[in-house]
JSON list of C-alpha atoms and ligand atoms in Angstrom, two decimals:
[
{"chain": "A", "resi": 4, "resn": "UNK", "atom": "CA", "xyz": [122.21, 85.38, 113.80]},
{"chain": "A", "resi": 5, "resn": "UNK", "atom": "CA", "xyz": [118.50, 84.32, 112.70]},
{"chain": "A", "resi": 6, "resn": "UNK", "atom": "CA", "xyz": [117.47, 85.55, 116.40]},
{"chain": "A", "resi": 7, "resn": "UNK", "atom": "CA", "xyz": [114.90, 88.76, 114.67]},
{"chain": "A", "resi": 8, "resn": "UNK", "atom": "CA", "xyz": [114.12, 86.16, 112.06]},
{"chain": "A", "resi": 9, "resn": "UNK", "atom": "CA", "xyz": [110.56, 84.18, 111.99]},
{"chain": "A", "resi": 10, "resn": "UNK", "atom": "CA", "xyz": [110.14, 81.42, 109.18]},
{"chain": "A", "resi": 11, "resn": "UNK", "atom": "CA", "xyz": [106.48, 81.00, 108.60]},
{"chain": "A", "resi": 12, "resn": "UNK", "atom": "CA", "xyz": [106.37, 77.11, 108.38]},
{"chain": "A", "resi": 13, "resn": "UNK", "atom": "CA", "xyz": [102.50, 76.46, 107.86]},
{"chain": "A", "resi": 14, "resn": "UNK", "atom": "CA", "xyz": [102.06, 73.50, 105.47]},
{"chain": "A", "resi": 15, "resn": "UNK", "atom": "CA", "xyz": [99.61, 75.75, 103.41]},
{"chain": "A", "resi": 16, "resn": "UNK", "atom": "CA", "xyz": [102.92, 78.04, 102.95]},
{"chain": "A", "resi": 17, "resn": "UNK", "atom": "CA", "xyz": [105.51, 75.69, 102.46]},
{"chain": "A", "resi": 18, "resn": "UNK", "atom": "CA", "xyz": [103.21, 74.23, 99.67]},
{"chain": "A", "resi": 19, "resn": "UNK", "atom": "CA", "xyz": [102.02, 77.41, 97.73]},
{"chain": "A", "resi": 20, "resn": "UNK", "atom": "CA", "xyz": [105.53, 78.66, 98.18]},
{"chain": "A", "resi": 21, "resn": "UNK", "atom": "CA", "xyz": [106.74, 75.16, 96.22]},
{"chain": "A", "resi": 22, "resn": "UNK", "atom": "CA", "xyz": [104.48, 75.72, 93.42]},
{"chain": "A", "resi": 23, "resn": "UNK", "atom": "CA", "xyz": [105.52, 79.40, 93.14]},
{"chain": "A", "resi": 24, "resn": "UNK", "atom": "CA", "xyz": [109.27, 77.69, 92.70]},
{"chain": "A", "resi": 25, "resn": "UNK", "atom": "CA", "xyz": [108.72, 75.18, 89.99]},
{"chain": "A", "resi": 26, "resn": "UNK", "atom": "CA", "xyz": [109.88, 77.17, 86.88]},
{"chain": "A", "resi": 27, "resn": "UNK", "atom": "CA", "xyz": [106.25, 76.09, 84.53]},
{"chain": "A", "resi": 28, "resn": "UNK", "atom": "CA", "xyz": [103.84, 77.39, 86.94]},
{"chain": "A", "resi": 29, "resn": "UNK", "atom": "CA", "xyz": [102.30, 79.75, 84.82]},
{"chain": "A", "resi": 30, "resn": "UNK", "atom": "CA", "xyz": [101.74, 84.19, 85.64]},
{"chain": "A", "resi": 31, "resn": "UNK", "atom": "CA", "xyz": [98.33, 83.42, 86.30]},
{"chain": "A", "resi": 32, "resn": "UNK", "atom": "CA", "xyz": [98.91, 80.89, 88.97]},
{"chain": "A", "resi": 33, "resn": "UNK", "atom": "CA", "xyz": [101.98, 82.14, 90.35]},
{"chain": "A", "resi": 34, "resn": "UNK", "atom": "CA", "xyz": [100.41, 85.82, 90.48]},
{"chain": "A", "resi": 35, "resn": "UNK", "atom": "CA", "xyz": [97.35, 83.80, 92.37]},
{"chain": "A", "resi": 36, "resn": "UNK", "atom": "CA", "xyz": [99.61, 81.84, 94.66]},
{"chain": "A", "resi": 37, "resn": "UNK", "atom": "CA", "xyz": [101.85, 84.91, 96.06]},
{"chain": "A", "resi": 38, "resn": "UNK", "atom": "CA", "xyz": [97.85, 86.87, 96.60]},
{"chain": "A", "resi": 39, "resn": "UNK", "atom": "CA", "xyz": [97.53, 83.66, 98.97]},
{"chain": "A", "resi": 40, "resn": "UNK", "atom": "CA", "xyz": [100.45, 83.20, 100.26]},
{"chain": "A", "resi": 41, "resn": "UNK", "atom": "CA", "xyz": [100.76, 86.56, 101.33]},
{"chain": "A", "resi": 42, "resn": "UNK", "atom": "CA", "xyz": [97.54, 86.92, 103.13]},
{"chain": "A", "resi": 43, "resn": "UNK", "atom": "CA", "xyz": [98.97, 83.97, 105.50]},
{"chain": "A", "resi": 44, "resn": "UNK", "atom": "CA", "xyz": [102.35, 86.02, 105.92]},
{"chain": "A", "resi": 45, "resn": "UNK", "atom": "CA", "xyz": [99.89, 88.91, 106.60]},
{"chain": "A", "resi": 46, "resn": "UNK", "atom": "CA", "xyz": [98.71, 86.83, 109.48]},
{"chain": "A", "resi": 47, "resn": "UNK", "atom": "CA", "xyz": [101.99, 86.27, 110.67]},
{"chain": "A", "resi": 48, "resn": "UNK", "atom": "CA", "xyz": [103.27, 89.87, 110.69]},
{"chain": "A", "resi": 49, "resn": "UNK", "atom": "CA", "xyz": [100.16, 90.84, 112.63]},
{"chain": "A", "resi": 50, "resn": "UNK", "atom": "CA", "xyz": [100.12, 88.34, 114.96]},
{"chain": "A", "resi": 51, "resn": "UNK", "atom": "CA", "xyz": [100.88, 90.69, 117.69]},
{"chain": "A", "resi": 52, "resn": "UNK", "atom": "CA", "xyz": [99.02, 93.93, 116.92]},
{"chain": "A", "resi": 53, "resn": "UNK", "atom": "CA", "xyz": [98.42, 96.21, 120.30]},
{"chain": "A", "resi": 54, "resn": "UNK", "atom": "CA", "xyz": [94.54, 95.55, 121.14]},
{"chain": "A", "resi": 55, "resn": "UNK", "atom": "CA", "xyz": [91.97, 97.45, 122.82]},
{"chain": "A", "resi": 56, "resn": "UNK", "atom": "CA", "xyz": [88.45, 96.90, 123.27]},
{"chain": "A", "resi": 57, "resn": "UNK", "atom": "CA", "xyz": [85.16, 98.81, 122.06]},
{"chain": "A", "resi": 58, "resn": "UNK", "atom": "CA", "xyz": [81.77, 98.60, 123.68]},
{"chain": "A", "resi": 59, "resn": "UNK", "atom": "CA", "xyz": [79.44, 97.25, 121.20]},
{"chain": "A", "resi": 60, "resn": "UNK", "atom": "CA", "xyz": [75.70, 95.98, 121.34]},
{"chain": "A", "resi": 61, "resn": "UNK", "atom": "CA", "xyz": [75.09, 92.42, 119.48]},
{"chain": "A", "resi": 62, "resn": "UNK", "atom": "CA", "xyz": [71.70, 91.25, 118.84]},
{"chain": "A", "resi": 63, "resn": "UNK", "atom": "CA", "xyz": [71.50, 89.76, 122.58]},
{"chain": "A", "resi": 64, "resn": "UNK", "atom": "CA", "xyz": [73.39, 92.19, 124.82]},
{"chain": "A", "resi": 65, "resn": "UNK", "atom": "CA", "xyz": [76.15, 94.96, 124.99]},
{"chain": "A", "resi": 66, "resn": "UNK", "atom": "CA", "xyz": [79.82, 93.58, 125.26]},
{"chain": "A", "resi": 67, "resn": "UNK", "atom": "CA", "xyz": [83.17, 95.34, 125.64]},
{"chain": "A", "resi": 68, "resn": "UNK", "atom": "CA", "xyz": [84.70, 93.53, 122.07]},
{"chain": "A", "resi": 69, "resn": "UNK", "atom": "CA", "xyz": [88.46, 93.10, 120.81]},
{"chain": "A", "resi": 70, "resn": "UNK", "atom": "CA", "xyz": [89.62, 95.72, 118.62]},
{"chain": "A", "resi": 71, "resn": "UNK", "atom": "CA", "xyz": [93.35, 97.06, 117.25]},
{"chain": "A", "resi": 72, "resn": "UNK", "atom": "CA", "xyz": [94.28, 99.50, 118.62]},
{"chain": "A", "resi": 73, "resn": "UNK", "atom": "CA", "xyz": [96.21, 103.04, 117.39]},
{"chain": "A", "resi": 74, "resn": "UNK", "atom": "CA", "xyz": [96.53, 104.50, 114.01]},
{"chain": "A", "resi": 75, "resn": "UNK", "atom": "CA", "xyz": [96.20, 102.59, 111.06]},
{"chain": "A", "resi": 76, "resn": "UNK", "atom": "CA", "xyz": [98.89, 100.64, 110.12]},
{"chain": "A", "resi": 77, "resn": "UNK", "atom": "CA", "xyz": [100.96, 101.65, 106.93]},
{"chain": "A", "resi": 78, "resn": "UNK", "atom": "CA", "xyz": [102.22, 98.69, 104.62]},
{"chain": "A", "resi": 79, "resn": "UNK", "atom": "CA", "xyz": [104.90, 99.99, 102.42]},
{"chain": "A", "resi": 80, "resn": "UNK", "atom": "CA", "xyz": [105.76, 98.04, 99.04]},
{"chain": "A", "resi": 81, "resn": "UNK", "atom": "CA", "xyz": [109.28, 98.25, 97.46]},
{"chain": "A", "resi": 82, "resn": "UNK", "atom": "CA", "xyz": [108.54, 98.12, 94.04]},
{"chain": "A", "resi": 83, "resn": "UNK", "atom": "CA", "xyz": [108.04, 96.61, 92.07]},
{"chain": "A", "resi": 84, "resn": "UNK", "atom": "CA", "xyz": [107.80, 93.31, 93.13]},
{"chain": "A", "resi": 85, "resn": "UNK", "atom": "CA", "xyz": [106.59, 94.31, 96.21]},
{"chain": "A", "resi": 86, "resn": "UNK", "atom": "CA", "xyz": [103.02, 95.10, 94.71]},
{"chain": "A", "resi": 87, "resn": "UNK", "atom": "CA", "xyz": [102.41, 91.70, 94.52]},
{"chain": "A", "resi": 88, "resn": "UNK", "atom": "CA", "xyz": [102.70, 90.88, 98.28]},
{"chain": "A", "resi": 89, "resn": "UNK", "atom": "CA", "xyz": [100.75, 94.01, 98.96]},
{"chain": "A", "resi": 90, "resn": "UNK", "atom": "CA", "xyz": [97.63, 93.14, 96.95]},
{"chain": "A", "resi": 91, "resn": "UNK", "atom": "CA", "xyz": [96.89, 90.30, 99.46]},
{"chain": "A", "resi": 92, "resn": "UNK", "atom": "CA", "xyz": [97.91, 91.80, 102.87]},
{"chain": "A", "resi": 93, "resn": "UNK", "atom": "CA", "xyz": [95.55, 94.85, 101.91]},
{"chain": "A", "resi": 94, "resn": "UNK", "atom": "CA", "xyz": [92.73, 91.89, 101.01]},
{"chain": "A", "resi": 95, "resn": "UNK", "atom": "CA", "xyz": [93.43, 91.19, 105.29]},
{"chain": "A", "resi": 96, "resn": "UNK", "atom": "CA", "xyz": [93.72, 94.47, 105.87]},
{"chain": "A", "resi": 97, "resn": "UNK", "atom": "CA", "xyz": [92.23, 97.07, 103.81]},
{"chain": "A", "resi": 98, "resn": "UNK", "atom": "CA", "xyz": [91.76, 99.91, 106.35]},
{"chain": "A", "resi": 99, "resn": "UNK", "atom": "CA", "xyz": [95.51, 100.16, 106.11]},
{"chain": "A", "resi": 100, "resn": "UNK", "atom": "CA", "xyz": [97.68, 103.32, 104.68]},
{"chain": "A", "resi": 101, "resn": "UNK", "atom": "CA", "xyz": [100.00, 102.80, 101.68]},
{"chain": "A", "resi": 102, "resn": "UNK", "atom": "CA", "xyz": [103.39, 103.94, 100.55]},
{"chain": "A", "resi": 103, "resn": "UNK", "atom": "CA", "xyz": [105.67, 103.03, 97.87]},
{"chain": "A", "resi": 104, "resn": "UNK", "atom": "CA", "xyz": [109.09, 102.78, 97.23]},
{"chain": "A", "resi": 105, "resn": "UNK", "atom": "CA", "xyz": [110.94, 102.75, 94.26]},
{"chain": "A", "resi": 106, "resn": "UNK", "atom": "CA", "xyz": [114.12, 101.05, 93.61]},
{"chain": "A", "resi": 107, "resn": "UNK", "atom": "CA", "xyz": [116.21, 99.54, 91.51]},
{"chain": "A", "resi": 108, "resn": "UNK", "atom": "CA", "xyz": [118.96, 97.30, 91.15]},
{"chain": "A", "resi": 109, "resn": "UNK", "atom": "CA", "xyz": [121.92, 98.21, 89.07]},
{"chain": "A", "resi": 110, "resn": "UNK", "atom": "CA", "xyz": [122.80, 94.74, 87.39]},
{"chain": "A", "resi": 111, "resn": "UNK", "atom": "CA", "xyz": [126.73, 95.76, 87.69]},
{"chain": "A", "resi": 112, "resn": "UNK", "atom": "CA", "xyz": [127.12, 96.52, 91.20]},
{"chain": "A", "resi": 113, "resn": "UNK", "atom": "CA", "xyz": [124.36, 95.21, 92.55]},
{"chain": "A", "resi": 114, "resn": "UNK", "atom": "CA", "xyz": [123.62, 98.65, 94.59]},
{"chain": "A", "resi": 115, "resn": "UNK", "atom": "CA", "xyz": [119.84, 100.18, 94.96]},
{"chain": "A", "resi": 116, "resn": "UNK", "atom": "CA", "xyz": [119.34, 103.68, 93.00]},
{"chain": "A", "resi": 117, "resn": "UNK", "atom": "CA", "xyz": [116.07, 105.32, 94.67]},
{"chain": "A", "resi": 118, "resn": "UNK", "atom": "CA", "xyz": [113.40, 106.58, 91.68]},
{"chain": "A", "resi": 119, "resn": "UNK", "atom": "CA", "xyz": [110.32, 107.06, 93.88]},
{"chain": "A", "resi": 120, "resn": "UNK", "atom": "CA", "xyz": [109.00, 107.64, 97.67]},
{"chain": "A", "resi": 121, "resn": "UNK", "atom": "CA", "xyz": [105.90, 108.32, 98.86]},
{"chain": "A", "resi": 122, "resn": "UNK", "atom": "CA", "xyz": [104.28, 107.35, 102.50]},
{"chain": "A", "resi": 123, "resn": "UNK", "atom": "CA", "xyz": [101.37, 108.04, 104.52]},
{"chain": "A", "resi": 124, "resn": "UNK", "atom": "CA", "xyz": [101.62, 110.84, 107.23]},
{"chain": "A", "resi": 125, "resn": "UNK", "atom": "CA", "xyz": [102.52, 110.76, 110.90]},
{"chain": "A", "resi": 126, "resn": "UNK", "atom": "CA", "xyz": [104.75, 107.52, 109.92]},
{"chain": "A", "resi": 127, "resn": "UNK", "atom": "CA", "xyz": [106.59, 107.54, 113.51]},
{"chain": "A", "resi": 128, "resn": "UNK", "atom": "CA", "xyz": [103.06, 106.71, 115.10]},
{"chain": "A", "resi": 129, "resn": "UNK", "atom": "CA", "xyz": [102.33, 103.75, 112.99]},
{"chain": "A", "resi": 130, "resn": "UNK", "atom": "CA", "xyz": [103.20, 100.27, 112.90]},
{"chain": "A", "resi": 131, "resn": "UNK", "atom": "CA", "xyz": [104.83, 100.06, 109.30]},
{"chain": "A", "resi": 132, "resn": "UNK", "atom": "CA", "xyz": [105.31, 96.90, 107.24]},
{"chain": "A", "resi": 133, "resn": "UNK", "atom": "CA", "xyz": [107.37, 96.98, 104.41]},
{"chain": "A", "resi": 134, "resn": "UNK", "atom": "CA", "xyz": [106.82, 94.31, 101.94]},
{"chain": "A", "resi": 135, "resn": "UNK", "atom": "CA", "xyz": [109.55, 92.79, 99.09]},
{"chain": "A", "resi": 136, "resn": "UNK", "atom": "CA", "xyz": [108.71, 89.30, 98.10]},
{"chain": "A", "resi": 137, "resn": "UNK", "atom": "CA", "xyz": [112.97, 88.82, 97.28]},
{"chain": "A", "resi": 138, "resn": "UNK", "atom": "CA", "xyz": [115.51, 89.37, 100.55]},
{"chain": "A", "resi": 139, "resn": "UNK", "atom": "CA", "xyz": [118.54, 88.62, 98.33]},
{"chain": "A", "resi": 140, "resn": "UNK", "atom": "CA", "xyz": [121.69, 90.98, 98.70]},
{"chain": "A", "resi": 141, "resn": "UNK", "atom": "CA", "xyz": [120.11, 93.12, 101.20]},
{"chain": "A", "resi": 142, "resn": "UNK", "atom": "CA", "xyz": [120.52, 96.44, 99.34]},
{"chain": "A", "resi": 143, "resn": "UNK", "atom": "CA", "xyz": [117.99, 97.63, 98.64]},
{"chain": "A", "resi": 144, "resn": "UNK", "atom": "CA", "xyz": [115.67, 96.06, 101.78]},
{"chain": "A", "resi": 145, "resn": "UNK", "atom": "CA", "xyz": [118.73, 98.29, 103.35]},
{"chain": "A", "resi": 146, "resn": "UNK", "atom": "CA", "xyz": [118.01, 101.21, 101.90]},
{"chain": "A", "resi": 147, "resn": "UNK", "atom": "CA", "xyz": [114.37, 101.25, 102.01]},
{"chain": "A", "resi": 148, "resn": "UNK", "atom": "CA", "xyz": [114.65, 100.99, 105.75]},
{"chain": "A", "resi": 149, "resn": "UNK", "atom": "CA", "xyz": [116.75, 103.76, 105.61]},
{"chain": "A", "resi": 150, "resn": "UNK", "atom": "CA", "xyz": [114.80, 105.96, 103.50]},
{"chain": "A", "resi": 151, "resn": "UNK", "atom": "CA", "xyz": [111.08, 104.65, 105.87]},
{"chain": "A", "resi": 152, "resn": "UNK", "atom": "CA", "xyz": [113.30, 105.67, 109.32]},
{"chain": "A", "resi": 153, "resn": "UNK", "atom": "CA", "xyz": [114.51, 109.32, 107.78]},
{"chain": "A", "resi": 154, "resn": "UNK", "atom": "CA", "xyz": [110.28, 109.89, 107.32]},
{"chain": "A", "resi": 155, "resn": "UNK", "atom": "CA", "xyz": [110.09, 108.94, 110.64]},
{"chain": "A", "resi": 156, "resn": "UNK", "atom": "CA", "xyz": [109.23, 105.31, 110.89]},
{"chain": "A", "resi": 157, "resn": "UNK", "atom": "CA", "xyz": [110.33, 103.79, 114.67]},
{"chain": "A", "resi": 158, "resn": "UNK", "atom": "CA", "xyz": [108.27, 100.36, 114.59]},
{"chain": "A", "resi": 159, "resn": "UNK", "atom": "CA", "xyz": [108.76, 98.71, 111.55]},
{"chain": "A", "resi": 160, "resn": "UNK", "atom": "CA", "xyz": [108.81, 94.69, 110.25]},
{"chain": "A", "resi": 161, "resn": "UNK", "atom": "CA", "xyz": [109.94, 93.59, 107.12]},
{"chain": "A", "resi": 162, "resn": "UNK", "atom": "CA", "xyz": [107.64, 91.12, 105.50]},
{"chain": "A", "resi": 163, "resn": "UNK", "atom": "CA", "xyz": [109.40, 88.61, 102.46]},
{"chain": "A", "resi": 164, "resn": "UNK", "atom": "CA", "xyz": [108.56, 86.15, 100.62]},
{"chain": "A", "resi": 165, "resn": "UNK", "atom": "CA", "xyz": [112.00, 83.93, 100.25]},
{"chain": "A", "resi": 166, "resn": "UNK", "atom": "CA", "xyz": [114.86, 85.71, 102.28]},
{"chain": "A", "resi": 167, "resn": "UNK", "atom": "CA", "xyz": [118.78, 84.43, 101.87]},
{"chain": "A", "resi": 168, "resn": "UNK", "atom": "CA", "xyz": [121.23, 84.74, 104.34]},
{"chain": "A", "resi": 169, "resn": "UNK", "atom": "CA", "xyz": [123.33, 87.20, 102.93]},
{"chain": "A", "resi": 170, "resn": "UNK", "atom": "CA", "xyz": [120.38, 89.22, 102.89]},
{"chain": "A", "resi": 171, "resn": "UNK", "atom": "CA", "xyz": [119.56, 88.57, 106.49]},
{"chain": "A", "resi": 172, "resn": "UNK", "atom": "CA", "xyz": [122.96, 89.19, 107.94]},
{"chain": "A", "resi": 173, "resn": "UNK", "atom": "CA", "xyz": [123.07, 92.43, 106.17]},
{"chain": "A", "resi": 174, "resn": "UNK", "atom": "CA", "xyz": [119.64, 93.62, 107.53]},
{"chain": "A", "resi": 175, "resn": "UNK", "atom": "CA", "xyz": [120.58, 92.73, 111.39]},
{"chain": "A", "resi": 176, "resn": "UNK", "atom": "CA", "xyz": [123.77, 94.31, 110.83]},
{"chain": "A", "resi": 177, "resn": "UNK", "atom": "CA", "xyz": [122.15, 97.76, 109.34]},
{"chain": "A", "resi": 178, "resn": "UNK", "atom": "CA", "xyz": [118.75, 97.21, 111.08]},
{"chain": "A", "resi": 179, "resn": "UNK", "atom": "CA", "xyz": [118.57, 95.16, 114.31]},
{"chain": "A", "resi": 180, "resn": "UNK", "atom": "CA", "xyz": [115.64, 96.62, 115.24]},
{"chain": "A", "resi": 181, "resn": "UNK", "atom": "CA", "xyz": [113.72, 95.55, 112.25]},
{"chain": "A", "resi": 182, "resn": "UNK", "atom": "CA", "xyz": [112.19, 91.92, 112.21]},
{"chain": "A", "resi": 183, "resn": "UNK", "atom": "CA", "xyz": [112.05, 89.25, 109.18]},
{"chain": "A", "resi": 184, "resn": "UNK", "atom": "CA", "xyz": [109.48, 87.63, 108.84]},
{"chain": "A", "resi": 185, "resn": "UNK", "atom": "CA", "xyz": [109.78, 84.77, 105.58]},
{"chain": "A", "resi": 186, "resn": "UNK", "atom": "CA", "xyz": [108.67, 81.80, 104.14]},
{"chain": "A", "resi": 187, "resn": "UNK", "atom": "CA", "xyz": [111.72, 80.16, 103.31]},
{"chain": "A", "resi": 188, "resn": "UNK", "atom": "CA", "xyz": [115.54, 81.04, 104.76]},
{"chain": "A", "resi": 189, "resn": "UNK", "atom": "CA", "xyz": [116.84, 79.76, 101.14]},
{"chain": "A", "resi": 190, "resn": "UNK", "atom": "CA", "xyz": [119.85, 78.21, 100.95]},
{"chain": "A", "resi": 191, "resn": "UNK", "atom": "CA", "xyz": [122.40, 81.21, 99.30]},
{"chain": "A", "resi": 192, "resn": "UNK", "atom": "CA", "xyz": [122.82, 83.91, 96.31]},
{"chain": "A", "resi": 193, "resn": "UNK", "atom": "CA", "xyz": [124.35, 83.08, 93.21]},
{"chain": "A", "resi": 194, "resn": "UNK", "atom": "CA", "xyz": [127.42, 85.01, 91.60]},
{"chain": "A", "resi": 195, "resn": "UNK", "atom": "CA", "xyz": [124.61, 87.53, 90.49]},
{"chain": "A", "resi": 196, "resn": "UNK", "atom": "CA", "xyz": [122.64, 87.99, 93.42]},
{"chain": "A", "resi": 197, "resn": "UNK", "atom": "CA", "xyz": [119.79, 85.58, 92.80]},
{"chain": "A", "resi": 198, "resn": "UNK", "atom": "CA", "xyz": [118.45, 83.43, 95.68]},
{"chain": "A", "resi": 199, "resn": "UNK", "atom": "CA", "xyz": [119.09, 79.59, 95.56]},
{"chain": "A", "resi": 200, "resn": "UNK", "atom": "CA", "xyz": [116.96, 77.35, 94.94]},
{"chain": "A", "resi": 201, "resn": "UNK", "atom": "CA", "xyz": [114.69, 79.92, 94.59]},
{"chain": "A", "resi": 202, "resn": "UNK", "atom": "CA", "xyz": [112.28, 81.18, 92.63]},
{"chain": "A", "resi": 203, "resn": "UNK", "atom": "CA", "xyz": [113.93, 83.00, 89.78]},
{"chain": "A", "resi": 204, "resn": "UNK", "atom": "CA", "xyz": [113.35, 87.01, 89.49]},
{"chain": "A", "resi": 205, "resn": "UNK", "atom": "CA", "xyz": [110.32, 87.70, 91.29]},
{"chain": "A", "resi": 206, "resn": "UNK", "atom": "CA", "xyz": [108.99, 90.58, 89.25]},
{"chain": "A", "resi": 207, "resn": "UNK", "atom": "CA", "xyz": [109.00, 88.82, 86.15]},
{"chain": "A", "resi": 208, "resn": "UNK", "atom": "CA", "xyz": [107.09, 85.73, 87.09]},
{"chain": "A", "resi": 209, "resn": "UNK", "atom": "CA", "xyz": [104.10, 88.17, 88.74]},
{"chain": "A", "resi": 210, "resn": "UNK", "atom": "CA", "xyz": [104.69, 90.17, 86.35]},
{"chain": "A", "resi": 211, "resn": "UNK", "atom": "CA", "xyz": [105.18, 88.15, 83.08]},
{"chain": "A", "resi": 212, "resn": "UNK", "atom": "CA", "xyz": [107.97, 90.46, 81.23]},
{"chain": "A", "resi": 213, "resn": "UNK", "atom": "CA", "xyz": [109.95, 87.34, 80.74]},
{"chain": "B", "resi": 322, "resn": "URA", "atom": "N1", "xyz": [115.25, 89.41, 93.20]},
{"chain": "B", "resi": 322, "resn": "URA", "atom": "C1", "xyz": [114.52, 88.43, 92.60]},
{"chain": "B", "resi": 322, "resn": "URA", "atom": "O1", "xyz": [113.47, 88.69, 92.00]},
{"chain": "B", "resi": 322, "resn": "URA", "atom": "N2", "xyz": [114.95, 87.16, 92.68]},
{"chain": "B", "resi": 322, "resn": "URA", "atom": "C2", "xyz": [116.07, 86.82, 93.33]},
{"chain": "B", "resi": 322, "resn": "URA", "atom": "O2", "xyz": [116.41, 85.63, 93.39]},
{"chain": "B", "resi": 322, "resn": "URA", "atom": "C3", "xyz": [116.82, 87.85, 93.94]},
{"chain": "B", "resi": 322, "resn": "URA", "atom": "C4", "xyz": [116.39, 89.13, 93.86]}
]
């Protein structure tokens, strides 16, 4: 089942991602900790970016150098937690397009209801990484798949902070195509669709509104 799944086990992940859990780490820090943490997930994601090479001239002679390759990659956040995984994969990458969506989860049934969508151009010819710190339910990482593939999108990975395995059962079953890549396969969702242990409602703690 966890075949399209990569856990990012780095100790300097496993340990940011511990302090981001403990309930009286503070906005500040926790809003800090997810801008680092997400620039090593960043690393992950791209490990395996299609390369070509560019003839360049260093101080001491001309060399054919390493470059990526093909259009600029497009990282699309699912707001609104996903804003705070963006900020540090654009601080690794800050040549790349942007797009948002917006989503939200209706506290009764737990189902996504779309409020905003916008994404760069020529998305089919991109490598497109969508970004939502939470893979709980699998809604709405569902349904922003959906809506990324109906603009186009054919090569996309989906890049989360904590991921449960509801949530990853539901994505290979409506997106096989589509890899995880996590810090943490948690251990389960609670009655109301929060990941355990977890870190408690994402948004919020980068956020502060609680
Ligand atoms: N969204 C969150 O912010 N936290 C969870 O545990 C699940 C979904």
């Amino acid at each position: 089942m966890y075949d399209h799944l990569t856990i990012v086990n780095h100790p300097l992940v496993q340990h940011k991602l511990s302090l981001m859990r403990e309930k009286e780490t503070s906005t500040a820090v926790f809003r800090q900790l997810l801008r680092e943490i997400s620039q090593l997930l960043a690393y992950e994601v791209t490990r395996e970016l299609p390369m070509t090479t560019k003839n360049i001239e260093t101080p001491m002679v001309k060399m054919d150098a390493p470059v990526l390759a093909g259009k600029k990659l497009a990282l699309v956040s699912i707001l609104r937690a996903g804003n705070g995984l963006l900020d540090g994969v654009l601080e690794l990458i800050p040549s790349a397009r942007v797009g948002f969506v917006g989503l939200y989860r209706d506290e009764k049934t737990l189902k996504p209801v779309q409020y905003y969508f916008k994404v760069p151009e020529a998305m089919g010819d991109r490598l497109v990484i969508a970004v939502d710190p939470m893979l709980a339910t699998g809604n709405s990482s569902v349904a922003a798949i959906d809506l990324l593939k109906s603009a186009g999108a054919k090569n996309i990975r989906f890049l989360c902070l904590l991921a449960a395995p509801e949530g990853v059962k539901r994505m290979k079953e409506a997106h096989p195509d589509v890899p995880i890549i996590t810090a943490s396969l948690d251990e389960k969702l609670n009655e109301v669709g929060y990941i355990v242990p977890g870190l408690g409602d994402a948004g919020d703690r980068m956020f502060g509104t609680k």
